[in-house]
Amino acid sequence: MRTRLLPLLIVLMAGVLLALGFPLAASLAASEQQRVVVDRLDDAARFAALAQFVSETSPGTDERRTTLGGELASYHDVYDIRAGIFYRDNRSMAAAPEDWVVPYEGEGRRAFNESLLGRRSHDPPQVWPWQAHARLIIASPVVRDGDVVAVVVTDSPTGQLRLRILRGWLLIFAGESLAMLVAVGAAFRLTGWVLRPVRVLDSVTHDIATGRMNSRVAATGGPPELRRLALSFNEMADNVEEALEQQRAFVADASHQLRNPLAALLLRIELLAMELPEGNEEIASVRTEGKRLSQVLDDLLGLALAEHTAAELQLVDVGALAAERVASWRPVADDKGVVLTGECGAVTAWADPVALSSALDAVIDNAVKFTPAGEEVTVTAEPVPGGGEVAVVVADHGPGLTDEELDRVGDRFWRAGRHQNVKGSGLGLSITRVLLTAGGGGISFAPNEPHGLRVTVTVPRNQPAAKGDREGQGFTDR
């Protein structure tokens, strides 16, 4: 969710900064140009004041025209700005350089015509930093006796203006970049604050889904809505845990309470068998069903205890443990004519040794049970490549399972239709899954080529997070 929320916030903040930055940049450029325009208008007004006293018909105007020409020449030499005073008919009164004439088209002509109407240039086109050849033309009227007799025109280079605008834009860009970094940091903090309860809720949900029913969310951070969601989730988890506890207690109590009546019933069946002829088929069938019922009750009690008991994890030599279980089951395999081999190297992992031994016993028992005489069952223990787990693989060459059966194997009381007559209750693999899950492990099933079943038991190589570590992430164990 963070990968979707964070880009949205960043794009929104970037849009706000750009919406503020572009008008600010345009305002800066306009301000810099207006400052230059005001300066040129002041210069033009000074030249217009001198040109008022220059007349073509009055005596002594040649000296004033010479003085005006000298002022314009000095102005051009010092500032590299072309300047000139032109009569209404475009004739030059004085100019610097002397051969400069008023433009007949473009911005210069527009400014000239505007001044003939008695208005000074006040809004020339904006000059931008990328306009390398742009020039700034300003015109101001020369008024004598209320009439416009001439126009002062200045033509300025814009290099310094464009440089100042560019520097201002760089400062704006630097400020925008800094603001964007601050905004990104704020977005990270905001999304972290908003989504932290969601991550904690996801972790606790995973814990409960994998069997750690006592995990709860510590509703201490995040928005109020998510805190209320965390409290509601904890209430739901409490109710689910209570229902499961009642179910486990019922199964355990029922299994325990049925054992004594069943034992008494079997005893009476044995007493009754003593009064019947030897080899009576009905008595043999009753004995078999009674023993099967007793096995089911034992497995139910074992399942209830496995679901209720917490795993006691410790560092275990999985290879040595697997080799020990192979040695224990080899006589059974030999009696059936099955070849049981083990390739178990020295590899360690975190597991409950009793639970792992029980899980391996159940898996090896199934493999030997369903493998025909003369076939082989192999047990290997090795690290999972690129992972933090150790895998114990039990591969047989029995009849195997179909794809539909693979989806159901491990379900409680489920057995394949063609194996209904084989001894068992259908709870062994269910108990195995519960025992492994409690310790952070797992069990999976796959076909074994060319035929048979491949069962993989996995346990973690690294120590699972302790209670204190999980509390630091925002959830607790009760």
XYZ file of C-alpha atoms in Angstrom:
478
model
C 0.000 0.000 0.000
C 2.888 2.341 0.715
C 4.107 2.033 -2.885
C 0.716 3.317 -4.037
C 0.124 6.000 -1.396
C 3.635 7.491 -1.384
C 3.822 8.326 -5.140
C 0.359 9.896 -4.904
C 1.472 12.214 -2.090
C 4.757 13.049 -3.841
C 3.001 13.870 -7.133
C 0.481 16.026 -5.276
C 3.206 17.933 -3.427
C 5.254 18.310 -6.621
C 2.187 19.715 -8.377
C 1.660 22.259 -5.591
C 5.311 23.340 -5.687
C 5.260 23.664 -9.475
C 2.008 25.619 -9.317
C 3.723 28.045 -6.950
C 7.119 27.996 -8.660
C 6.087 28.959 -12.182
C 4.196 32.140 -11.188
C 7.048 33.051 -8.848
C 9.585 32.643 -11.663
C 7.464 34.724 -14.029
C 7.016 37.394 -11.354
C 10.777 37.496 -10.751
C 11.480 37.940 -14.468
C 8.867 40.710 -14.730
C 10.278 42.462 -11.656
C 13.838 42.405 -12.970
C 12.748 43.725 -16.358
C 10.590 46.430 -14.809
C 13.582 47.631 -12.839
C 15.579 47.972 -16.071
C 12.653 49.656 -17.840
C 12.324 52.268 -15.072
C 16.043 52.965 -15.276
C 15.889 53.418 -19.065
C 12.831 55.657 -18.779
C 14.722 57.883 -16.366
C 17.612 58.087 -18.851
C 15.183 58.805 -21.695
C 13.493 61.534 -19.654
C 16.865 63.214 -19.039
C 17.662 63.134 -22.774
C 14.165 64.450 -23.582
C 14.720 67.372 -21.203
C 17.926 68.273 -23.081
C 16.246 67.835 -26.477
C 13.480 70.316 -25.612
C 15.853 73.212 -26.195
C 17.130 71.958 -29.556
C 15.275 73.542 -32.450
C 16.000 73.548 -36.137
C 15.020 77.187 -36.511
C 16.346 78.769 -33.278
C 19.852 80.282 -33.163
C 22.374 78.498 -30.995
C 20.786 75.084 -31.344
C 23.881 73.677 -33.029
C 25.788 74.006 -29.741
C 22.940 72.332 -27.835
C 22.714 69.599 -30.460
C 26.453 69.027 -30.104
C 26.119 68.798 -26.320
C 23.212 66.351 -26.706
C 25.207 64.260 -29.163
C 28.109 64.154 -26.701
C 25.797 62.959 -23.914
C 24.421 60.228 -26.142
C 27.901 59.179 -27.240
C 29.128 58.953 -23.630
C 26.044 56.998 -22.702
C 26.687 54.541 -25.516
C 30.381 54.190 -24.687
C 29.786 53.557 -20.994
C 26.700 51.321 -21.092
C 26.790 49.979 -24.673
C 23.235 51.243 -25.101
C 22.211 52.733 -28.390
C 20.268 55.952 -27.954
C 18.869 58.575 -30.299
C 16.405 61.415 -30.603
C 14.315 61.361 -33.789
C 11.857 63.888 -35.198
C 8.344 62.875 -36.076
C 9.394 62.352 -39.715
C 12.123 59.880 -38.586
C 14.962 62.333 -39.093
C 17.706 62.123 -36.523
C 18.287 65.025 -34.139
C 21.186 63.193 -32.461
C 22.154 59.527 -32.145
C 24.884 57.272 -30.815
C 26.207 55.656 -32.823
C 25.685 58.371 -35.376
C 24.518 56.042 -38.154
C 21.806 54.482 -36.014
C 18.281 55.088 -37.280
C 14.919 54.323 -35.727
C 13.620 50.887 -36.798
C 10.864 50.870 -39.383
C 9.180 47.721 -38.041
C 9.002 45.481 -35.012
C 9.062 46.517 -31.370
C 11.145 49.632 -32.077
C 8.570 51.014 -34.481
C 5.700 50.175 -32.060
C 7.416 52.007 -29.194
C 8.206 54.991 -31.495
C 4.597 55.292 -32.664
C 3.318 55.005 -29.098
C 5.552 57.884 -27.998
C 4.289 60.039 -30.857
C 0.935 59.806 -29.086
C 2.521 61.223 -25.947
C 2.900 57.913 -24.027
C 6.147 56.474 -22.705
C 7.012 52.798 -23.069
C 5.847 51.046 -19.949
C 5.095 47.460 -20.980
C 7.641 46.106 -23.459
C 7.560 42.342 -24.241
C 9.065 40.166 -21.518
C 12.666 39.103 -22.075
C 13.426 35.468 -21.141
C 16.847 33.933 -20.387
C 16.807 31.727 -23.489
C 16.359 34.720 -25.852
C 20.058 35.224 -26.595
C 19.535 38.029 -29.156
C 16.692 39.866 -27.456
C 17.031 43.644 -26.923
C 15.007 46.013 -24.795
C 13.702 49.110 -26.675
C 12.300 52.029 -24.675
C 10.831 55.217 -26.147
C 9.869 58.513 -24.480
C 8.318 61.611 -26.110
C 10.020 65.037 -26.304
C 7.291 67.558 -25.556
C 7.574 71.260 -26.417
C 4.719 73.672 -25.862
C 2.366 70.720 -25.317
C 3.257 69.050 -28.624
C 5.384 65.955 -29.260
C 8.180 67.185 -31.471
C 10.556 64.246 -31.218
C 11.027 60.838 -29.576
C 13.915 59.521 -27.463
C 14.636 55.874 -28.241
C 17.054 53.600 -26.301
C 18.039 50.118 -27.481
C 19.634 48.121 -24.654
C 21.347 44.720 -24.701
C 19.709 42.185 -22.336
C 22.657 40.007 -21.326
C 22.854 41.281 -17.745
C 19.055 41.224 -17.393
C 18.822 37.638 -18.606
C 21.687 36.633 -16.299
C 19.944 38.135 -13.251
C 16.701 36.411 -14.173
C 18.530 33.092 -14.562
C 20.230 33.486 -11.180
C 16.890 34.227 -9.577
C 15.397 31.166 -11.220
C 18.257 29.010 -9.950
C 17.568 30.236 -6.419
C 13.886 29.440 -6.879
C 14.790 26.001 -8.228
C 17.078 25.372 -5.273
C 14.325 26.440 -2.874
C 11.802 24.253 -4.685
C 14.203 21.296 -4.575
C 14.776 21.774 -0.858
C 11.041 22.078 -0.304
C 10.520 18.915 -2.368
C 13.032 17.017 -0.254
C 11.262 18.215 2.887
C 7.938 17.227 1.328
C 9.230 13.747 0.431
C 10.529 13.307 3.970
C 7.178 14.451 5.333
C 5.414 12.055 2.942
C 7.550 9.156 4.179
C 6.784 10.051 7.791
C 3.101 10.553 7.056
C 2.702 7.282 5.167
C 4.706 5.491 7.839
C 2.455 6.913 10.545
C -0.715 6.083 8.605
C 0.330 2.608 7.437
C 2.193 1.398 10.528
C -1.020 0.025 12.106
C -1.826 -1.646 8.788
C 1.588 -3.356 8.686
C 1.207 -4.434 12.297
C -2.290 -5.715 11.567
C -0.954 -7.645 8.582
C 1.813 -9.208 10.716
C -0.600 -10.213 13.449
C -3.028 -11.617 10.888
C -0.192 -13.735 9.487
C 0.701 -14.903 13.007
C -2.866 -15.946 13.722
C -3.145 -17.630 10.319
C -0.005 -19.670 11.082
C -1.264 -20.780 14.490
C -0.021 -18.142 16.949
C -3.512 -17.371 18.198
C -2.305 -15.303 21.158
C -0.885 -12.490 18.988
C -2.659 -9.148 19.324
C -2.326 -5.643 17.879
C -1.078 -2.890 20.190
C -3.452 -0.085 19.167
C -1.191 2.811 20.168
C -0.367 4.617 16.909
C -1.807 5.768 13.625
C -5.072 7.535 12.769
C -8.041 7.076 15.118
C -9.921 5.016 12.529
C -7.088 2.478 12.333
C -6.782 2.371 16.117
C -10.467 1.527 16.325
C -9.925 -1.126 13.640
C -7.090 -2.616 15.725
C -9.341 -2.799 18.796
C -12.079 -4.448 16.752
C -9.557 -6.909 15.345
C -8.368 -7.801 18.840
C -11.959 -8.407 19.940
C -12.511 -10.646 16.921
C -9.279 -12.545 17.618
C -10.321 -13.020 21.255
C -13.637 -14.487 20.161
C -11.989 -16.770 17.593
C -9.388 -17.928 20.112
C -12.083 -18.597 22.696
C -14.094 -20.625 20.173
C -11.019 -22.645 19.202
C -10.133 -23.223 22.840
C -13.644 -24.500 23.468
C -13.333 -26.743 20.416
C -9.969 -28.110 21.569
C -11.283 -28.643 25.099
C -14.315 -30.465 23.726
C -12.204 -32.728 21.515
C -9.782 -33.480 24.320
C -12.533 -34.078 26.873
C -14.593 -36.162 24.494
C -11.585 -38.281 23.507
C -10.605 -38.752 27.115
C -14.131 -39.547 28.299
C -14.696 -42.089 25.507
C -11.517 -44.025 26.176
C -12.751 -45.682 29.399
C -16.130 -46.814 28.004
C -14.381 -48.018 24.869
C -11.826 -49.986 26.889
C -14.651 -51.559 28.889
C -16.511 -52.391 25.694
C -13.438 -54.043 24.163
C -12.944 -56.060 27.367
C -16.525 -57.314 27.226
C -16.026 -58.198 23.561
C -13.002 -60.295 24.529
C -15.056 -62.023 27.258
C -17.821 -62.668 24.754
C -15.294 -64.059 22.258
C -14.248 -66.669 24.801
C -17.800 -68.101 24.649
C -17.823 -68.312 20.843
C -16.061 -70.727 18.518
C -12.447 -69.902 17.591
C -12.084 -67.892 14.382
C -15.507 -66.267 14.416
C -15.425 -63.624 11.652
C -17.858 -61.245 13.327
C -15.823 -61.125 16.522
C -12.649 -60.492 14.492
C -14.395 -57.637 12.646
C -15.626 -56.125 15.925
C -12.126 -56.335 17.375
C -10.665 -54.553 14.321
C -13.245 -51.747 14.427
C -12.750 -51.360 18.171
C -8.988 -51.006 17.793
C -9.507 -48.536 14.947
C -11.862 -46.466 17.097
C -9.311 -46.513 19.906
C -6.635 -45.268 17.478
C -8.923 -42.468 16.296
C -9.543 -41.359 19.875
C -5.800 -41.395 20.616
C -5.115 -39.338 17.497
C -7.878 -36.864 18.352
C -6.403 -36.397 21.808
C -2.947 -35.983 20.267
C -4.280 -33.385 17.807
C -5.949 -31.417 20.605
C -2.760 -31.445 22.653
C -0.632 -30.466 19.628
C -2.847 -27.462 18.892
C -2.763 -26.348 22.508
C 0.922 -26.862 23.345
C 3.460 -24.126 22.477
C 6.637 -25.199 20.674
C 9.869 -25.244 22.692
C 12.385 -24.248 20.031
C 16.072 -25.011 20.300
C 19.018 -25.408 17.948
C 18.778 -28.979 16.612
C 21.029 -31.057 14.365
C 18.304 -31.876 11.864
C 20.546 -34.272 9.927
C 21.343 -36.338 13.016
C 17.691 -36.360 14.104
C 16.525 -37.487 10.653
C 19.206 -40.226 10.581
C 18.029 -41.429 13.999
C 14.414 -41.690 12.812
C 15.541 -43.560 9.678
C 17.422 -46.064 11.866
C 14.352 -46.516 14.084
C 12.045 -47.232 11.137
C 14.455 -49.438 9.177
C 13.372 -52.693 10.929
C 9.749 -51.962 10.014
C 10.746 -51.293 6.424
C 12.865 -54.448 6.301
C 9.951 -56.552 7.534
C 7.848 -55.218 4.663
C 10.639 -55.587 2.111
C 11.026 -51.821 1.559
C 14.514 -50.315 1.219
C 14.763 -47.322 3.593
C 17.868 -45.156 3.088
C 18.997 -41.863 4.534
C 21.332 -39.171 3.202
C 21.411 -36.774 6.117
C 24.345 -34.398 6.416
C 25.151 -32.256 9.434
C 22.833 -29.246 9.252
C 21.281 -27.285 12.107
C 17.990 -25.429 12.457
C 15.607 -24.123 15.099
C 12.903 -26.640 15.979
C 11.152 -28.486 18.783
C 12.997 -31.845 18.717
C 10.007 -33.790 20.063
C 7.602 -32.210 17.566
C 10.056 -32.682 14.665
C 10.629 -36.325 15.632
C 6.876 -36.939 15.737
C 6.443 -35.237 12.360
C 9.201 -37.348 10.763
C 7.758 -40.502 12.295
C 4.355 -39.775 10.760
C 5.813 -39.007 7.314
C 8.205 -42.004 7.241
C 5.419 -44.269 8.545
C 3.154 -43.205 5.663
C 5.961 -43.652 3.119
C 6.806 -47.180 4.309
C 3.129 -48.078 4.670
C 2.199 -47.216 1.067
C 5.402 -48.316 -0.679
C 5.280 -51.803 -2.219
C 7.879 -54.420 -1.323
C 11.079 -54.095 -3.317
C 10.744 -50.329 -3.770
C 12.821 -47.647 -2.049
C 12.122 -44.814 0.393
C 14.817 -42.131 0.684
C 15.208 -39.510 3.410
C 17.474 -36.489 2.813
C 18.224 -33.482 5.004
C 19.837 -30.399 3.489
C 19.548 -26.575 3.467
C 17.098 -25.007 1.039
C 19.150 -23.154 -1.637
C 18.854 -19.385 -1.265
C 16.499 -19.653 1.705
C 16.604 -19.567 5.462
C 15.214 -23.082 5.925
C 16.337 -26.688 6.246
C 14.340 -29.301 4.357
C 13.912 -32.985 5.203
C 12.601 -34.709 2.079
C 10.955 -38.144 2.294
C 10.504 -39.607 -1.198
C 8.818 -42.953 -1.855
C 8.036 -44.984 -4.946
C 4.516 -45.954 -4.008
C 1.311 -45.330 -5.951
C 1.443 -41.593 -5.256
C -1.531 -39.219 -5.369
C -3.480 -37.466 -8.097
C -3.526 -33.675 -8.398
C -6.948 -33.547 -6.740
C -5.719 -35.750 -3.894
C -2.602 -33.604 -3.425
C -4.871 -30.629 -2.740
C -6.581 -32.507 0.084
C -3.739 -34.481 1.640
C -3.204 -33.390 5.236
C -6.888 -32.578 5.844
C -8.338 -34.056 9.001
C -9.826 -37.555 8.590
C -9.162 -37.469 4.844
C -7.808 -40.592 3.169
C -7.551 -41.502 -0.492
C -10.393 -43.704 -1.699
C -8.067 -46.510 -2.773
C -6.363 -46.574 0.649
C -9.426 -46.895 2.870
C -8.503 -50.436 3.860
C -5.025 -49.451 5.041
C -4.590 -49.018 8.793
C -4.853 -45.397 9.960
C -7.202 -42.651 11.089
C -6.413 -39.890 8.610
C -5.137 -37.602 11.376
C -1.390 -38.296 11.294
C -0.456 -35.684 8.696
C -2.854 -33.155 10.254
C -1.055 -33.542 13.593
C 2.266 -33.237 11.760
C 1.210 -29.959 10.125
C 0.097 -28.516 13.484
C 3.361 -29.518 15.193
C 5.508 -27.986 12.438
C 3.478 -24.792 12.121
C 3.777 -24.131 15.851
C 7.570 -23.979 15.440
C 7.609 -21.824 12.291
C 8.024 -24.802 9.934
C 5.789 -26.403 7.348
C 5.046 -29.463 5.235
C 4.355 -29.756 1.518
C 3.496 -32.575 -0.882
C 4.483 -33.149 -4.515
C 4.686 -36.052 -6.972
C 7.915 -38.049 -7.013
C 8.990 -38.993 -10.518
C 8.426 -41.466 -12.059
C 5.841 -42.448 -9.443
C 5.290 -41.981 -5.737
C 5.011 -39.106 -3.287
C 7.569 -36.529 -2.216
C 6.968 -34.973 1.225
C 9.086 -31.971 2.273
C 9.314 -30.987 5.941
C 10.871 -27.530 6.492
C 12.138 -25.826 9.659
C 13.724 -22.351 9.969
C 17.525 -22.004 10.119
C 17.356 -18.688 11.969
C 15.806 -18.251 15.368
C 12.231 -16.923 15.061
C 11.500 -13.463 16.468
C 11.235 -13.433 20.209
C 8.272 -11.997 22.042
C 10.061 -8.750 22.792
C 10.961 -8.280 19.133
C 7.331 -8.684 18.080
C 6.209 -6.232 20.717
C 8.685 -3.698 19.293
C 6.886 -4.046 15.965
C 3.586 -3.013 17.541
C 1.937 -6.274 18.548
C 1.994 -8.469 21.613
C 1.477 -12.046 22.660
C -1.028 -12.734 25.393
